[in-house]
């Protein structure tokens, strides 16, 4: 369910790429692939372009992810968009029918008709390997969405809560306390600035377009330091 990361080196965190290959490439360039102490995490929603269909490069992104999926310092996490593709029993699978149909179209745009089924299976199997969360030895939890006010019965329910409809600061604090953790980083929710601190939770948007402005935030965290709000604030960076 959650990958564990030690207290050496650095952790890069990005969220909600949504098929933007240009941005994905820029973020990948920041990663030292062969350095086992340089970890990279994509915290959900790599796929399903939100903007124009012709700009959706989800299959090309997954092709690159498949090259690194077995690297111990590469951590793609499930978002609601990946979950809608791989969990046919989930509510997301039904409600995100349009995005799923679009995903098939984007595969058929980049692959030949003959290869379509093979690639659909390849991407399905690949996304099944994505974890729900990562936990670091210095006390950080990273997932696509935080715990919900509603009780959750299984980890799948974890991907339901949204910032807009559910002030969950009590739940976040309880969750962190119960699991002996210090801070939480999530994506999913678009925030006006491109990031938002809610007590011990940071929401970041690494593919952020609002009113013509672009503020793409990510984190570059020193894993040897104690995690607190100050460290997270210092670790917040932006790319244009
Ligand atoms: Mn999401």
Tab-separated table of C-alpha atoms and ligand atoms in Angstrom:
chain	number	residue	atom	x	y	z
A	1	UNK	CA	0.000	0.000	0.000
A	2	UNK	CA	2.736	2.497	0.959
A	3	UNK	CA	6.393	2.588	-0.043
A	4	UNK	CA	8.874	3.414	2.724
A	5	UNK	CA	11.790	5.787	2.130
A	6	UNK	CA	14.870	6.133	4.365
A	7	UNK	CA	16.455	9.249	5.817
A	8	UNK	CA	19.209	9.807	3.271
A	9	UNK	CA	19.234	12.107	0.264
A	10	UNK	CA	16.355	13.993	-1.288
A	11	UNK	CA	12.736	13.467	-2.277
A	12	UNK	CA	11.145	15.282	-5.215
A	13	UNK	CA	7.322	15.421	-5.225
A	14	UNK	CA	5.054	16.383	-8.131
A	15	UNK	CA	1.301	16.013	-8.495
A	16	UNK	CA	-1.439	16.044	-11.133
A	17	UNK	CA	0.564	16.054	-14.371
A	18	UNK	CA	-2.603	15.131	-16.321
A	19	UNK	CA	-0.990	14.087	-19.573
A	20	UNK	CA	1.251	17.146	-19.927
A	21	UNK	CA	4.360	15.481	-21.346
A	22	UNK	CA	6.369	18.693	-21.668
A	23	UNK	CA	5.977	19.370	-17.966
A	24	UNK	CA	6.567	15.710	-17.079
A	25	UNK	CA	9.885	15.815	-18.985
A	26	UNK	CA	10.975	18.975	-17.146
A	27	UNK	CA	10.270	17.310	-13.810
A	28	UNK	CA	12.009	14.091	-14.823
A	29	UNK	CA	15.094	16.154	-15.724
A	30	UNK	CA	15.394	17.185	-12.060
A	31	UNK	CA	15.738	13.553	-10.993
A	32	UNK	CA	19.152	11.876	-10.659
A	33	UNK	CA	18.070	8.505	-12.019
A	34	UNK	CA	21.161	6.562	-11.002
A	35	UNK	CA	21.436	8.083	-7.521
A	36	UNK	CA	19.598	5.673	-5.157
A	37	UNK	CA	19.222	8.473	-2.582
A	38	UNK	CA	17.451	10.779	-5.016
A	39	UNK	CA	13.774	9.780	-4.922
A	40	UNK	CA	11.073	11.016	-7.248
A	41	UNK	CA	7.353	10.778	-6.494
A	42	UNK	CA	4.442	11.560	-8.805
A	43	UNK	CA	1.570	11.829	-6.343
A	44	UNK	CA	-1.313	10.745	-8.553
A	45	UNK	CA	-3.168	11.800	-11.709
A	46	UNK	CA	-0.368	11.440	-14.214
A	47	UNK	CA	-2.942	10.594	-16.870
A	48	UNK	CA	-6.161	12.018	-18.403
A	49	UNK	CA	-5.451	15.375	-20.030
A	50	UNK	CA	-7.608	18.128	-18.642
A	51	UNK	CA	-7.098	20.530	-21.478
A	52	UNK	CA	-7.274	19.971	-25.225
A	53	UNK	CA	-7.419	16.293	-26.269
A	54	UNK	CA	-4.630	16.758	-28.836
A	55	UNK	CA	-2.270	17.814	-26.049
A	56	UNK	CA	-2.980	14.742	-23.937
A	57	UNK	CA	0.171	12.641	-23.934
A	58	UNK	CA	-0.828	10.166	-21.228
A	59	UNK	CA	0.347	7.091	-23.207
A	60	UNK	CA	3.764	8.654	-23.859
A	61	UNK	CA	4.106	9.449	-20.152
A	62	UNK	CA	3.180	5.879	-19.199
A	63	UNK	CA	5.749	4.553	-21.698
A	64	UNK	CA	8.434	6.425	-19.762
A	65	UNK	CA	7.008	5.377	-16.389
A	66	UNK	CA	7.224	1.739	-17.528
A	67	UNK	CA	10.983	2.141	-18.030
A	68	UNK	CA	11.479	3.144	-14.381
A	69	UNK	CA	8.691	1.323	-12.560
A	70	UNK	CA	11.098	-1.145	-10.929
A	71	UNK	CA	13.595	1.487	-9.791
A	72	UNK	CA	13.569	1.664	-5.969
A	73	UNK	CA	13.845	5.477	-6.137
A	74	UNK	CA	10.864	5.948	-8.498
A	75	UNK	CA	7.437	6.274	-6.855
A	76	UNK	CA	4.346	6.847	-8.994
A	77	UNK	CA	1.212	6.976	-6.810
A	78	UNK	CA	-2.408	6.320	-7.631
A	79	UNK	CA	-4.738	9.234	-8.200
A	80	UNK	CA	-8.467	9.008	-8.747
A	81	UNK	CA	-7.798	9.073	-12.520
A	82	UNK	CA	-5.545	5.980	-12.446
A	83	UNK	CA	-7.914	4.262	-10.036
A	84	UNK	CA	-10.848	4.810	-12.410
A	85	UNK	CA	-8.894	2.882	-15.053
A	86	UNK	CA	-7.850	-0.097	-12.944
A	87	UNK	CA	-10.672	-0.620	-10.455
A	88	UNK	CA	-13.840	-1.580	-12.285
A	89	UNK	CA	-15.740	-1.958	-9.013
A	90	UNK	CA	-15.122	1.635	-7.982
A	91	UNK	CA	-17.599	4.455	-8.280
A	92	UNK	CA	-14.894	6.380	-10.115
A	93	UNK	CA	-14.935	3.815	-12.907
A	94	UNK	CA	-18.556	4.766	-13.702
A	95	UNK	CA	-18.370	8.492	-13.115
A	96	UNK	CA	-15.194	8.934	-15.143
A	97	UNK	CA	-16.493	7.139	-18.226
A	98	UNK	CA	-15.801	10.150	-20.433
A	99	UNK	CA	-12.157	10.399	-19.341
A	100	UNK	CA	-11.720	6.657	-19.824
A	101	UNK	CA	-13.090	6.828	-23.356
A	102	UNK	CA	-10.747	9.695	-24.031
A	103	UNK	CA	-7.830	7.662	-22.664
A	104	UNK	CA	-8.536	4.933	-25.232
A	105	UNK	CA	-8.657	7.580	-27.967
A	106	UNK	CA	-5.315	8.978	-26.845
A	107	UNK	CA	-3.769	5.491	-27.032
A	108	UNK	CA	-5.161	4.938	-30.505
A	109	UNK	CA	-3.706	8.284	-31.578
A	110	UNK	CA	-0.181	7.318	-30.593
A	111	UNK	CA	-0.243	3.563	-31.322
A	112	UNK	CA	-1.318	1.534	-34.319
A	113	UNK	CA	-4.708	-0.173	-34.368
A	114	UNK	CA	-3.024	-3.546	-34.129
A	115	UNK	CA	-1.177	-2.549	-30.957
A	116	UNK	CA	-4.150	-0.952	-29.177
A	117	UNK	CA	-5.195	-3.942	-27.045
A	118	UNK	CA	-1.617	-4.773	-26.095
A	119	UNK	CA	-0.994	-1.216	-24.939
A	120	UNK	CA	-4.260	-1.028	-23.031
A	121	UNK	CA	-3.230	-4.144	-21.129
A	122	UNK	CA	0.321	-2.872	-20.660
A	123	UNK	CA	-0.901	0.420	-19.158
A	124	UNK	CA	-3.462	-1.382	-16.999
A	125	UNK	CA	-0.795	-3.710	-15.566
A	126	UNK	CA	1.557	-0.777	-15.090
A	127	UNK	CA	-0.953	1.332	-13.133
A	128	UNK	CA	-1.745	-1.682	-10.932
A	129	UNK	CA	1.826	-1.342	-9.668
A	130	UNK	CA	1.289	2.252	-8.464
A	131	UNK	CA	1.186	2.594	-4.665
A	132	UNK	CA	-1.372	4.550	-2.641
A	133	UNK	CA	1.213	6.441	-0.624
A	134	UNK	CA	4.806	6.854	0.423
A	135	UNK	CA	6.042	7.281	3.969
A	136	UNK	CA	9.452	8.668	4.856
A	137	UNK	CA	11.548	7.778	7.876
A	138	UNK	CA	11.563	11.446	8.900
A	139	UNK	CA	7.769	11.480	9.237
A	140	UNK	CA	6.224	12.544	5.946
A	141	UNK	CA	3.148	10.975	4.340
A	142	UNK	CA	2.487	11.572	0.619
A	143	UNK	CA	-0.702	10.530	-1.191
A	144	UNK	CA	-3.036	11.939	-3.826
A	145	UNK	CA	-5.771	12.935	-1.374
A	146	UNK	CA	-5.912	13.139	2.412
A	147	UNK	CA	-8.179	11.286	4.830
A	148	UNK	CA	-11.840	12.124	4.652
A	149	UNK	CA	-14.182	13.401	7.327
A	150	UNK	CA	-16.290	10.413	6.436
A	151	UNK	CA	-14.938	7.230	7.887
A	152	UNK	CA	-13.151	5.119	5.371
A	153	UNK	CA	-13.381	1.359	5.284
A	154	UNK	CA	-10.647	0.598	2.853
A	155	UNK	CA	-7.796	2.463	1.335
A	156	UNK	CA	-9.775	3.107	-1.849
A	157	UNK	CA	-12.085	5.450	0.058
A	158	UNK	CA	-8.972	7.452	0.759
A	159	UNK	CA	-9.200	8.925	-2.713
A	160	UNK	CA	-12.571	10.567	-2.115
A	161	UNK	CA	-11.994	13.532	0.058
A	162	UNK	CA	-11.675	16.950	-1.489
A	163	UNK	CA	-10.542	20.206	0.001
A	164	UNK	CA	-13.488	22.127	-1.472
A	165	UNK	CA	-16.182	20.154	0.276
A	166	UNK	CA	-14.551	18.806	3.372
A	167	UNK	CA	-12.428	20.627	5.933
A	168	UNK	CA	-10.459	17.666	7.171
A	169	UNK	CA	-7.808	19.233	9.409
A	170	UNK	CA	-8.959	17.231	12.463
A	171	UNK	CA	-8.789	14.037	10.439
A	172	UNK	CA	-5.352	14.878	9.103
A	173	UNK	CA	-4.005	15.543	12.595
A	174	UNK	CA	-5.591	12.378	13.995
A	175	UNK	CA	-4.251	10.361	11.102
A	176	UNK	CA	-0.719	11.728	11.524
A	177	UNK	CA	-0.810	11.160	15.280
A	178	UNK	CA	-2.148	7.612	14.974
A	179	UNK	CA	0.579	6.699	12.517
A	180	UNK	CA	3.387	8.516	14.275
A	181	UNK	CA	3.861	10.915	11.358
A	182	UNK	CA	4.592	14.639	11.247
A	183	UNK	CA	3.275	16.067	8.005
A	184	UNK	CA	1.217	15.222	4.942
A	185	UNK	CA	1.549	16.271	1.284
A	186	UNK	CA	-1.304	15.781	-1.190
A	187	UNK	CA	-2.365	16.978	-4.642
A	188	UNK	CA	-5.719	16.656	-6.433
A	189	UNK	CA	-7.377	19.904	-5.419
A	190	UNK	CA	-6.733	23.032	-7.469
A	191	UNK	CA	-5.822	25.845	-5.124
A	192	UNK	CA	-5.809	29.544	-6.070
A	193	UNK	CA	-2.054	30.051	-5.573
A	194	UNK	CA	-0.906	26.611	-6.738
A	195	UNK	CA	-0.270	25.459	-3.186
A	196	UNK	CA	-2.060	25.713	0.147
A	197	UNK	CA	-1.005	24.920	3.719
A	198	UNK	CA	-3.808	23.550	5.871
A	199	UNK	CA	-2.254	23.046	9.288
A	200	UNK	CA	-0.072	19.934	8.896
A	201	UNK	CA	-1.105	19.296	5.319
A	202	UNK	CA	0.223	20.850	2.129
A	203	UNK	CA	-1.755	20.692	-1.090
A	204	UNK	CA	0.395	21.273	-4.162
A	205	UNK	CA	-0.523	21.664	-7.828
A	206	UNK	CA	2.370	20.878	-10.158
A	207	UNK	CA	0.332	21.607	-13.293
A	208	UNK	CA	-1.403	24.803	-12.409
A	209	UNK	CA	-3.060	27.192	-14.801
A	210	UNK	CA	-5.322	29.832	-13.468
A	211	UNK	CA	-6.389	33.019	-15.281
A	212	UNK	CA	-3.500	32.759	-17.724
A	213	UNK	CA	-0.912	32.488	-14.942
A	214	UNK	CA	1.247	29.432	-14.517
A	215	UNK	CA	2.579	28.478	-11.105
A	216	UNK	CA	3.824	24.919	-11.132
A	217	UNK	CA	4.880	23.960	-7.627
A	218	UNK	CA	6.821	20.952	-6.488
A	219	UNK	CA	8.794	19.875	-3.432
A	220	UNK	CA	12.497	19.126	-3.075
A	221	UNK	CA	12.882	17.726	0.453
A	222	UNK	CA	16.075	16.958	2.370
A	223	UNK	CA	15.329	13.544	3.876
A	224	UNK	CA	17.987	13.887	6.585
A	225	UNK	CA	16.139	16.811	8.230
A	226	UNK	CA	13.251	16.640	10.693
A	227	UNK	CA	9.977	17.159	8.854
A	228	UNK	CA	7.910	20.115	10.019
A	229	UNK	CA	6.065	22.964	8.366
A	230	UNK	CA	9.232	25.075	8.179
A	231	UNK	CA	11.127	22.388	6.267
A	232	UNK	CA	8.200	21.866	3.893
A	233	UNK	CA	7.947	25.631	3.296
A	234	UNK	CA	11.657	25.770	2.475
A	235	UNK	CA	11.314	22.769	0.158
A	236	UNK	CA	8.581	24.355	-1.965
A	237	UNK	CA	9.819	25.271	-5.443
A	238	UNK	CA	8.334	26.382	-8.704
A	239	UNK	CA	9.077	25.697	-12.331
A	240	UNK	CA	7.850	27.625	-15.368
B	1	LIG	MN1	-7.252	13.935	-8.591
